[in-house]
Amino acid sequence: MTKAVRIAFLVLLGVTVVGAPASARVVRVEILSRSDISGTFGNAGIYERITGRVYFAFDPRNPENRQIVDLDLAPRNANGEVEAVSDFVILRPKDSKLSADLAVIDIVNRGGMTTFVFNLARNGQASPQSAAFYGDALLMKRGVTIVALGWQWDVPPGMDALNVQPPTSGQRPLNFQAPKVGSREHPITGLVRSDITIETSTSTMSLGHFLGAPIAYPVADPDDRANVLTVRDGPLTPRTVIPRNEWRFARLTEAGIVNDPRAVYLNRGFLPDKIYELVYRAKDPVVVGAGLAAVRDMMSYLKYDPSAIAHVRYGIGYGVSQTGRFIRHFLYQGFNADESGRAAFDGFFVHTAGAGRGSFNHRFAQPSRDAQPYSTFFYPTDVFPFTSVPTRDPVTGKRGGLRDNLRGSATTKVFYVDGGYEYWGRAASLTHTTPDGRRDVGFLPTERRYVIASAQHSSPAAWPLPDSLRIPGTSAYAGDPLDQRLALRALMSDLIDWVSAGKTPPPSRYPTLADGNLVRPGDQRFPTIPNLPVARIPYQPYRLDFGPRWPQGIIDVEPPKIGAPYPLLVPRTDSIGNDVAGVQSIELVVPLATYYPWQLRRGRSAGNDRLVSFRGTFIPLPRTEADRRSSGDSRPSIESLYRNRSTFVARVDLAIAALVRERFLLPEDASVTRGRMNDVWDRYGLSR
């Protein structure tokens, strides 16, 4: 189908094709659906929701694209450019005069929108065309344009050109069609590693990371001697090779076992809590780093093309967890300068990335692979350098900083926002200490560091916690409901004001060695809580050797050679067990419970002393002194902290006023904050 015929076909379907100037790296936009969202959003009025595809072209000869691994090996169009396509969703004020003239690019996590974390009272089951779906819509009420963009090649396709009406859940993944490298005539192969840890027995596993069911690289030759499957009992314990006749590249279906170049079938089945690892020679790589360039060029298009679908003056990138690491990688490799050398983003909100970058720009990279306490081991996630300003690694002698390459980002404002979990599960202390763990390291003047004390990863556990989450034999619950969204909303508002109005944000808040608020995990003094073991082993990153061509983005050694571990530090806790440093949410200022940002793998056949990925623990305080003494709980009782409900409520109001004054709580969120604390009291406080 020619381009002209394709455009005519799409127009007949009601699909709008929007052109772009030849100088823009966004060469065209296809609008698949466009509709008003019911209701209005503050002074911004009516919003519209637009879905579609955006087409990119990258020039391999341009110096700003030279850092994209294998771009020069991809097929080119008649202009000598490499093409790629992204799905997108845009939420924008229908009346451009009511726009804040600022866009937030939602760098979607495994294909899913993430900026909903800034919205309270959402009804996620409502239609995206309904205001109820967006709750109180913090950003939309400010007139912010929200752009969700696919960038990850291994997310399964989520939209079809003929499916102009997206599903009502609004959660269909956004896909990125990355350029392919190699061909049948000239194949490119390389080593790929797939590690597998499961909680339930199964005979078949995908070669891709299980989160989000990503697309895996296919095996090049099932009989290649490089294909080796091993099993071990711990991250550093010896590997046992599983005989080749006991497994195959296949999957079990209703019709039986069928060959599958993207799956592995084990005759005796995969066992829970074992660590399986398959190294195989794969084929058909893609230009994974084109996803970084797509995010760059989408923002550049919105800022510098007056005819853009949602033209704005300012741009902020938001990423959480995987995509927070994506932003750190983006900054490290200098992607913020577009092909014309202009700054794409004016600000970034890097949320719960810890010390990580990731598999975002090397040959055979798997973007879904990360680094968790008991899975996805030894991928290039936590690699030196970690701090913004340069430091020296005393083991390797290397020197560098995350922000050494300031191409396009010398004035870009950056918030690094973590919770307590990121110190236990994402090596966050490395972001602001020397690689030997002995000295504090600061940040650039254009950066701020905020740690939401005692918060679990990325978002709170749903409140109230049901009895089904009660940890047997304890008063604790699996899940940390500390409502970090309240601080996140204030911080995003602070960043918007810094970018668009030059208003200086609050000073950084995070634990430091100088203040005595960072300690070694083994030295942490936790309170005594009956029958509840405490965390002592955080996620541990190591110095890794992927082979001589790793600086060029090619892995030759799988699994990598493991070097010395990096020293890790965690926030010091108080007598209740809550973190003492960082942004102190209302739950910690007026405590009724312990909010551990970590949770142990209790009841598993192995690794019981390791952490559950991403989740924390909630333990109400003993109500009375008698309860405390009879149970042997060392924490203060609610009775000793507050004489009655009136005393508690008065302290809550004082704490709310202080948080608003410090700009870690929005004034409009005061009533929600008060209501949450009243609810906690009703469930766990003293009788009236």
XYZ file of C-alpha atoms in Angstrom:
688
model
C 0.000 0.000 0.000
C 1.485 3.348 -1.020
C 1.611 6.269 1.378
C -1.085 8.152 -0.592
C -3.405 5.138 -0.657
C -2.817 4.503 3.054
C -3.688 8.099 3.951
C -6.834 7.990 1.811
C -7.832 4.706 3.470
C -7.353 6.145 6.960
C -9.334 9.271 6.104
C -12.246 7.093 4.994
C -12.120 5.443 8.416
C -12.313 8.792 10.155
C -8.624 8.837 10.958
C -6.997 12.260 10.709
C -3.516 12.577 9.278
C -1.545 15.578 10.530
C 1.606 16.529 8.679
C 4.758 18.036 10.134
C 7.390 20.307 8.613
C 10.246 18.538 6.853
C 12.662 19.847 9.488
C 10.716 18.278 12.353
C 11.774 14.823 13.471
C 8.128 14.014 13.990
C 7.261 13.582 10.331
C 3.548 12.959 10.726
C 0.808 12.242 13.238
C -2.218 10.000 12.736
C -5.212 10.756 14.934
C -7.234 7.592 15.497
C -9.818 9.055 17.877
C -10.653 12.477 19.246
C -13.443 13.179 21.699
C -14.393 15.493 24.552
C -14.166 14.277 28.126
C -17.399 14.806 30.026
C -17.441 17.601 32.604
C -15.014 20.451 33.102
C -11.641 20.712 34.807
C -11.374 23.884 36.855
C -10.360 26.992 34.940
C -9.078 24.820 32.094
C -12.634 23.982 31.069
C -13.291 21.057 28.756
C -10.541 18.568 27.946
C -10.308 16.389 24.879
C -8.750 12.950 24.622
C -6.800 12.181 21.472
C -5.321 8.816 20.544
C -3.161 7.941 17.578
C 0.276 7.240 16.218
C 3.282 9.475 15.749
C 5.886 8.748 13.075
C 9.568 9.555 13.632
C 12.618 9.724 11.384
C 16.133 9.699 12.849
C 19.184 10.734 10.868
C 22.123 8.418 11.730
C 24.514 11.101 10.433
C 23.315 13.671 12.965
C 25.735 14.012 15.904
C 22.847 14.039 18.396
C 21.938 10.503 17.281
C 25.383 8.938 17.429
C 24.764 7.592 20.919
C 21.885 5.406 19.626
C 23.360 1.905 19.458
C 22.975 0.200 16.048
C 21.045 3.084 14.469
C 23.585 3.085 11.644
C 22.771 -0.588 10.927
C 19.012 -0.098 10.533
C 17.229 0.195 7.158
C 16.865 3.760 5.872
C 14.232 5.567 3.865
C 14.839 7.562 0.718
C 16.177 10.454 2.814
C 18.717 8.243 4.539
C 16.740 8.271 7.800
C 15.624 5.476 10.116
C 11.896 5.330 10.882
C 9.930 4.373 13.995
C 6.319 4.651 15.195
C 4.772 5.271 18.644
C 1.248 4.987 19.993
C 0.123 8.009 22.006
C -2.695 9.379 24.116
C -3.045 13.136 24.615
C -5.229 14.915 27.170
C -5.396 18.647 26.392
C -7.616 21.650 27.065
C -9.981 21.969 24.130
C -9.630 25.733 24.249
C -5.922 26.395 23.742
C -6.328 29.805 25.413
C -6.985 27.980 28.682
C -3.849 25.865 28.394
C -1.007 26.244 30.897
C 1.325 26.227 27.878
C 3.087 23.246 29.468
C 3.060 19.552 28.645
C 3.932 16.623 30.882
C 5.187 13.669 28.863
C 4.009 10.539 30.653
C 6.875 8.168 29.774
C 4.670 5.107 30.066
C 5.786 2.202 32.247
C 5.593 -1.060 30.265
C 3.004 0.586 28.050
C 0.750 1.933 30.825
C 0.014 5.544 31.771
C 1.492 6.580 35.117
C 0.551 10.214 35.783
C -2.663 8.986 37.409
C -0.632 8.809 40.647
C -1.213 12.569 40.945
C -5.013 12.123 40.910
C -7.140 11.402 43.976
C -10.614 9.806 44.002
C -10.187 8.163 40.591
C -12.670 5.633 39.266
C -10.403 3.454 37.173
C -13.389 1.411 35.922
C -15.046 4.429 34.331
C -14.629 5.345 30.691
C -11.636 7.557 29.809
C -14.220 9.840 28.219
C -15.681 10.396 31.696
C -14.412 12.933 34.232
C -14.805 10.260 36.914
C -11.934 8.326 35.362
C -9.558 11.186 36.255
C -10.733 11.888 39.805
C -9.721 15.318 41.043
C -7.373 15.638 38.008
C -4.677 17.813 39.591
C -2.702 18.458 36.412
C -5.731 18.904 34.203
C -7.231 21.524 36.504
C -3.992 23.437 36.050
C -4.425 23.335 32.275
C -1.497 20.964 31.753
C -1.374 18.922 28.545
C -0.632 15.255 29.303
C 1.016 13.176 26.581
C 1.428 9.427 27.094
C 3.901 8.010 24.592
C 4.971 4.478 23.753
C 8.747 4.011 23.692
C 9.350 0.359 24.619
C 9.769 -2.040 21.718
C 8.943 -5.246 23.617
C 5.491 -4.177 24.833
C 2.907 -6.124 22.787
C 0.979 -3.961 20.312
C -1.924 -2.217 22.028
C -3.636 -0.341 19.265
C -4.770 -1.205 15.741
C -5.328 1.306 12.940
C -8.831 -0.106 12.500
C -9.644 0.033 16.225
C -10.317 3.742 16.467
C -12.192 3.344 19.766
C -9.820 2.369 22.592
C -11.117 0.021 25.294
C -13.045 1.632 28.150
C -10.448 0.664 30.740
C -8.015 3.080 29.136
C -5.194 0.748 30.131
C -4.361 -0.837 26.807
C -0.579 -0.696 26.451
C 1.034 1.874 24.189
C 3.391 0.246 21.715
C 6.595 1.409 20.040
C 7.638 -0.012 16.675
C 11.411 0.196 16.835
C 13.635 -0.152 13.764
C 14.888 -3.679 13.169
C 18.519 -4.572 12.622
C 19.802 -7.331 10.376
C 18.000 -9.445 7.803
C 17.617 -13.020 6.623
C 20.538 -12.454 4.282
C 22.665 -10.646 6.869
C 21.519 -11.789 10.334
C 22.842 -10.267 13.528
C 23.057 -12.534 16.548
C 24.231 -12.155 20.115
C 23.963 -13.548 23.615
C 20.766 -12.897 25.568
C 20.067 -13.959 29.141
C 16.673 -14.738 30.629
C 16.444 -15.399 34.355
C 13.347 -17.002 35.824
C 12.076 -16.970 39.422
C 8.495 -18.006 40.074
C 6.119 -18.553 42.987
C 4.010 -21.310 41.389
C 5.233 -24.374 39.509
C 4.958 -24.338 35.725
C 6.490 -26.139 32.764
C 6.687 -23.224 30.315
C 8.205 -19.760 30.638
C 8.553 -16.893 28.196
C 12.105 -15.815 27.391
C 10.994 -12.250 28.119
C 10.683 -10.702 31.554
C 7.359 -11.786 33.015
C 6.261 -8.259 34.002
C 3.916 -7.020 31.285
C 4.410 -10.189 29.163
C 7.006 -8.543 26.950
C 8.074 -9.743 23.537
C 11.307 -11.751 23.712
C 14.145 -12.039 21.229
C 13.872 -15.362 19.350
C 16.569 -18.004 19.542
C 18.740 -18.027 16.421
C 19.458 -21.772 16.404
C 17.886 -24.093 19.012
C 20.856 -26.440 18.688
C 23.554 -23.816 19.251
C 26.017 -24.925 21.964
C 25.819 -21.404 23.451
C 22.274 -22.168 24.648
C 22.613 -23.189 28.317
C 19.946 -23.503 31.035
C 21.062 -23.518 34.693
C 19.466 -23.549 38.132
C 20.756 -22.308 41.494
C 19.505 -21.716 45.029
C 20.682 -18.129 45.564
C 21.966 -15.146 43.607
C 25.642 -16.003 44.219
C 25.447 -19.773 44.716
C 26.954 -22.097 42.071
C 24.923 -22.772 38.933
C 23.960 -26.343 37.984
C 23.629 -26.983 34.261
C 20.366 -28.696 33.293
C 21.051 -31.382 30.633
C 20.065 -30.264 27.150
C 17.731 -33.213 26.618
C 15.581 -32.089 29.551
C 14.413 -28.813 28.007
C 13.574 -27.264 24.658
C 12.539 -23.997 23.023
C 8.809 -24.671 23.130
C 5.628 -24.091 25.083
C 2.833 -26.287 26.393
C -0.533 -25.619 24.750
C -3.907 -27.358 24.722
C -2.728 -29.122 21.587
C 0.451 -30.302 23.298
C 4.057 -29.123 23.234
C 4.785 -26.887 20.260
C 8.085 -25.347 19.226
C 8.427 -21.675 20.111
C 11.628 -19.650 19.592
C 10.539 -17.237 22.370
C 9.751 -19.722 25.147
C 11.418 -22.506 27.119
C 9.811 -25.795 28.199
C 11.339 -27.845 31.036
C 10.339 -31.512 31.163
C 10.299 -31.727 34.959
C 8.884 -28.237 35.379
C 10.201 -25.048 36.920
C 10.098 -25.056 40.728
C 9.137 -22.083 42.917
C 11.933 -20.021 44.506
C 14.688 -21.590 42.424
C 16.698 -19.254 40.204
C 16.718 -20.499 36.614
C 18.849 -18.780 34.004
C 18.872 -19.371 30.267
C 21.684 -17.937 28.159
C 21.018 -18.311 24.439
C 22.166 -16.942 21.115
C 19.385 -14.721 19.834
C 18.673 -13.074 16.507
C 16.738 -10.099 15.152
C 17.758 -7.233 17.463
C 16.056 -3.855 17.253
C 17.332 -0.324 17.803
C 16.170 -0.153 21.419
C 17.696 3.302 21.955
C 15.326 4.749 19.370
C 12.796 4.832 22.209
C 14.928 7.418 24.002
C 15.105 9.501 20.818
C 11.341 9.194 20.286
C 10.629 10.683 23.715
C 13.109 13.473 22.988
C 11.647 14.258 19.587
C 8.028 14.176 20.733
C 8.767 16.867 23.288
C 10.798 18.840 20.774
C 7.926 18.654 18.278
C 5.391 19.939 20.811
C 7.669 22.838 21.796
C 9.145 23.979 18.508
C 6.502 23.196 15.871
C 3.748 25.887 16.028
C 1.415 23.560 14.112
C 1.899 20.674 16.575
C -1.175 18.830 17.726
C -0.708 20.301 21.229
C 1.804 23.126 20.952
C 3.298 24.275 24.276
C 6.139 26.410 25.545
C 7.415 24.178 28.358
C 7.882 20.437 28.761
C 8.339 18.154 31.774
C 9.069 14.426 31.616
C 7.583 12.141 34.272
C 8.827 8.603 34.844
C 8.217 6.161 37.685
C 10.238 3.053 38.566
C 11.270 1.648 35.161
C 10.727 4.993 33.457
C 12.357 6.918 36.282
C 15.435 4.856 35.449
C 14.756 5.641 31.787
C 15.096 9.371 32.578
C 18.369 8.841 34.436
C 19.653 6.957 31.384
C 18.311 9.697 29.093
C 20.213 12.353 31.038
C 23.398 10.289 31.340
C 23.647 9.786 27.596
C 22.800 13.387 26.719
C 19.534 12.741 24.893
C 17.929 16.060 25.823
C 19.471 17.836 22.817
C 17.349 17.264 19.703
C 18.755 16.943 16.184
C 18.993 20.741 15.981
C 20.810 20.960 19.322
C 17.786 22.472 21.105
C 16.736 21.502 24.617
C 13.744 19.168 24.487
C 12.669 19.019 28.149
C 12.719 21.886 30.646
C 12.200 19.618 33.635
C 12.075 15.995 34.787
C 10.308 14.271 37.675
C 12.357 11.114 38.327
C 10.209 8.964 40.600
C 11.374 5.836 42.495
C 14.314 5.133 40.205
C 16.796 4.659 43.040
C 20.332 4.366 41.708
C 19.305 2.728 38.456
C 19.477 3.241 34.767
C 18.651 0.244 32.595
C 18.526 -1.796 29.403
C 17.469 1.075 27.194
C 20.251 1.472 24.638
C 22.371 -1.546 23.857
C 22.193 -4.420 21.379
C 19.647 -7.030 22.443
C 18.558 -4.815 25.360
C 15.479 -5.948 27.291
C 13.872 -2.772 28.688
C 11.551 -4.681 31.031
C 14.475 -6.255 32.865
C 15.295 -4.387 36.052
C 16.920 -5.408 39.333
C 14.784 -6.695 42.194
C 15.628 -8.190 45.586
C 14.922 -11.759 44.430
C 14.700 -11.717 40.641
C 16.211 -10.167 37.494
C 19.759 -10.483 38.752
C 22.845 -8.891 37.206
C 21.332 -6.895 34.362
C 22.942 -3.519 33.504
C 20.619 -1.590 35.799
C 22.768 -0.260 38.640
C 26.010 0.702 36.980
C 28.534 3.421 37.786
C 28.267 6.423 37.860
C 25.347 6.976 40.227
C 25.689 10.549 41.515
C 24.970 13.666 39.469
C 28.373 15.177 40.205
C 31.514 13.156 39.426
C 32.954 10.668 41.899
C 35.717 8.079 41.700
C 35.158 4.359 42.152
C 38.033 3.210 44.412
C 37.781 -0.381 43.147
C 37.847 0.196 39.372
C 39.493 3.618 39.351
C 36.771 4.958 37.049
C 35.621 8.545 37.496
C 32.370 10.062 36.294
C 28.977 11.545 37.073
C 25.446 10.925 35.890
C 25.210 14.488 34.541
C 28.652 14.753 32.908
C 26.901 15.074 29.544
C 24.826 18.255 29.831
C 23.934 18.399 26.133
C 20.566 20.130 26.052
C 20.066 19.943 29.805
C 22.381 22.508 31.415
C 19.361 24.466 32.684
C 16.879 21.576 32.862
C 15.296 21.272 36.314
C 15.300 17.757 37.812
C 13.501 16.319 40.854
C 14.771 12.948 42.101
C 11.978 11.555 44.289
C 12.293 8.228 46.102
C 10.656 6.507 49.046
C 12.150 4.488 51.855
C 11.821 1.333 49.745
C 14.352 2.584 47.214
C 17.085 2.451 49.890
C 16.295 -1.187 50.636
C 15.222 -2.351 47.191
C 16.834 0.039 44.685
C 20.257 0.993 46.181
C 19.206 4.657 46.510
C 22.028 5.637 48.876
C 24.421 5.368 45.921
C 22.740 8.417 44.347
C 24.164 10.741 47.003
C 27.169 9.023 48.608
C 30.625 8.195 47.310
C 31.073 4.663 45.894
C 32.825 3.648 49.105
C 29.801 4.762 51.150
C 31.868 7.089 53.358
C 30.950 10.615 52.257
C 27.891 12.562 51.188
C 27.701 13.849 47.615
C 25.496 16.780 46.694
C 23.462 17.675 43.634
C 23.578 20.307 40.899
C 21.914 23.718 41.501
C 19.256 22.725 38.956
C 18.379 19.577 40.923
C 16.449 18.657 44.061
C 16.391 15.399 45.985
C 13.281 14.434 47.986
C 12.781 11.182 49.865
C 9.285 10.399 51.116
C 10.166 8.744 54.398
C 8.901 5.194 55.002
C 7.033 5.035 51.662
C 6.862 1.794 49.699
C 7.620 1.714 45.980
C 5.851 4.216 43.671
C 2.323 4.302 45.199
C 0.591 3.401 48.480
C -1.190 0.177 49.260
C -4.945 0.568 48.932
C -6.614 1.766 52.109
C -8.076 0.271 54.217
C -5.955 -2.864 54.259
C -8.231 -5.931 54.257
C -7.937 -8.698 56.830
C -6.716 -10.995 54.049
C -3.408 -9.077 54.115
C -2.852 -9.694 57.828
C 0.480 -11.454 58.354
C -0.294 -14.614 60.405
C 0.809 -14.526 64.025
C 1.398 -10.770 64.034
C -0.431 -7.467 64.175
C 1.152 -6.506 60.846
C -0.316 -6.196 57.357
C 1.347 -6.859 53.996
C 1.400 -3.475 52.309
C 2.369 0.079 53.245
C -0.592 2.508 52.922
C 1.353 5.706 53.727
C -0.313 8.050 51.241
C 2.722 9.367 49.433
C 0.475 10.746 46.673
C -0.146 13.818 48.823
C 3.539 14.725 48.831
C 3.900 13.760 45.163
C 1.118 16.160 44.182
C 2.785 19.019 46.020
C 6.185 18.199 44.533
C 4.874 18.049 40.970
C 3.221 21.423 41.534
C 6.544 22.748 42.836
C 8.361 21.494 39.724
C 5.796 23.038 37.380
C 6.163 26.368 39.165
C 9.963 26.146 38.976
C 9.933 25.382 35.247
C 7.215 27.786 34.117
C 7.435 30.629 36.645
C 10.955 30.416 38.063
C 9.653 29.865 41.594
C 12.367 28.193 43.666
C 11.199 24.856 45.123
C 11.683 23.729 48.724
C 15.204 22.639 49.718
C 16.095 18.991 49.218
C 15.032 16.552 51.953
C 16.875 13.258 52.203
C 18.944 11.269 54.720
C 22.664 12.028 54.901
C 25.745 10.703 56.624
C 26.477 14.141 58.036
C 23.165 14.150 59.906
C 23.642 10.586 61.121
C 20.523 9.460 59.250
C 22.153 6.878 56.981
C 23.271 3.589 58.526
C 24.482 0.196 57.382
C 21.569 -2.286 57.166
C 23.111 -4.538 59.813
C 23.400 -1.610 62.211
C 19.792 -0.500 61.886
C 18.014 -0.431 65.265
C 14.459 -1.552 64.723
C 11.871 -1.642 67.524
C 10.832 -5.000 68.929
C 7.506 -6.027 67.384
C 6.246 -9.483 68.401
C 6.810 -12.277 65.859
C 7.901 -9.887 63.127
C 11.435 -10.440 61.768
C 13.149 -7.377 60.352
C 15.016 -6.677 57.126
C 18.783 -6.993 57.143
C 19.589 -7.854 53.508
C 18.769 -5.160 50.943
C 18.960 -5.579 47.199
C 22.691 -5.697 46.432
C 24.265 -4.293 43.222
C 27.720 -5.431 42.101
C 30.335 -4.224 39.705
C 29.655 -6.190 36.511
C 31.802 -7.078 33.511
C 29.834 -7.639 30.282
C 32.886 -7.971 28.073
C 35.243 -5.759 26.050
C 32.572 -4.314 23.740
C 30.217 -3.184 26.483
C 31.293 0.488 26.101
C 29.974 0.234 22.513
C 26.696 -1.264 23.708
C 27.406 -4.913 22.858
C 27.416 -7.709 25.448
C 29.883 -10.552 24.921
C 29.847 -12.111 28.402
C 26.623 -13.664 29.747
C 26.187 -14.071 32.602
C 28.465 -11.156 33.410
C 31.505 -11.537 35.623
C 30.588 -10.461 39.153
C 32.942 -8.030 40.866
C 32.964 -6.321 44.248
C 29.645 -5.239 45.774
C 28.791 -1.585 46.298
C 28.305 -0.505 49.937
C 24.695 0.298 50.767
C 23.148 2.490 53.434
C 19.539 2.793 54.601
C 17.587 5.516 56.461
C 17.780 5.455 60.257
C 14.504 4.752 62.045
C 12.969 6.129 65.236
C 11.608 4.215 68.232
C 8.427 3.503 66.291
C 10.336 2.113 63.311
C 9.601 4.957 60.896
C 12.318 6.693 58.869
C 13.526 9.865 60.580
C 14.817 11.800 57.551
C 13.265 13.047 54.329
C 9.779 14.410 53.725
C 7.787 13.452 56.803
C 4.217 12.687 55.771
C 1.352 13.238 58.175
C 1.373 9.515 59.104
C 4.874 9.909 60.564
C 4.444 13.317 62.189
C 1.361 12.161 64.112
C 1.967 8.399 64.201
C -0.550 5.663 64.843
C 1.479 2.893 63.211
C 4.827 1.749 61.908
C 5.238 2.071 58.158
C 8.052 -0.186 57.022
C 8.853 0.485 53.347
C 10.003 -3.138 52.985
C 8.390 -6.566 53.384
C 10.064 -9.942 53.900
C 9.458 -13.044 51.781
C 7.848 -14.981 54.602
C 6.709 -18.552 54.066
C 8.730 -19.215 50.914
C 10.850 -22.315 50.362
C 13.954 -20.125 49.919
C 14.998 -16.549 50.414
C 12.844 -15.884 53.474
C 15.345 -13.286 54.645
C 15.094 -11.394 51.325
C 12.644 -8.695 50.374
C 9.383 -8.837 48.481
C 9.609 -6.608 45.431
C 8.134 -3.134 45.834
C 5.878 -3.675 48.870
C 6.038 -2.516 52.478
C 4.494 -3.464 55.828
C 1.962 -1.728 58.095
C 1.917 -2.392 61.864
C -0.541 -0.457 64.074
C 0.825 0.715 67.408
C -0.421 -1.022 70.563
C -3.498 0.854 71.734
C -2.816 0.927 75.454
C 0.154 0.573 77.780
C -1.351 -2.674 79.020
C -1.470 -3.998 75.452
C 2.126 -2.952 74.902
C 3.426 -4.619 78.061
C 1.499 -7.853 77.580
C 2.704 -8.284 73.989
C 6.321 -7.246 74.565
C 6.102 -4.505 71.947
C 8.823 -1.886 72.476
C 7.014 0.855 70.568
C 5.071 3.553 72.414
C 1.353 2.974 72.761
C -1.291 5.248 71.275
C -2.451 5.880 74.835
C 0.970 7.244 75.802
C 1.192 9.487 72.726
C -2.328 10.976 72.809
C -4.619 11.336 75.787
C -7.722 11.234 73.611
C -9.026 11.851 70.116
C -9.173 15.607 70.617
C -5.455 15.724 71.392
C -4.739 13.632 68.320
C -6.862 15.806 65.994
C -5.251 18.987 67.297
C -1.791 17.597 66.535
C -2.952 16.510 63.072
C -4.119 20.057 62.314
C -0.803 21.533 63.457
C 1.100 19.036 61.312
C -1.065 19.777 58.265
C -0.424 23.500 58.631
C 3.340 22.881 58.828
C 3.351 20.639 55.750
C 1.400 23.223 53.755
C 3.780 25.953 54.907
C 6.795 23.845 53.866
C 5.102 23.170 50.482
C 5.033 19.393 50.904
C 1.230 19.399 51.020
C -1.173 21.352 48.833
C -3.670 23.551 50.715
C -6.552 21.887 48.860
C -5.400 18.488 50.176
C -5.697 19.454 53.848
C -9.229 18.065 54.230
C -8.300 14.775 52.526
C -5.279 14.445 54.805
C -7.358 15.132 57.906
C -9.998 12.643 56.777
C -7.427 9.891 56.241
C -5.936 10.362 59.717
C -9.385 10.371 61.307
C -10.096 7.105 59.538
C -6.869 5.541 60.821
C -7.843 6.639 64.332
C -11.318 5.128 63.947
C -9.783 1.800 63.006
C -6.784 1.620 65.339
C -6.982 4.463 67.873
C -8.411 4.640 71.369
C -12.143 4.312 71.944
C -13.961 7.663 72.111
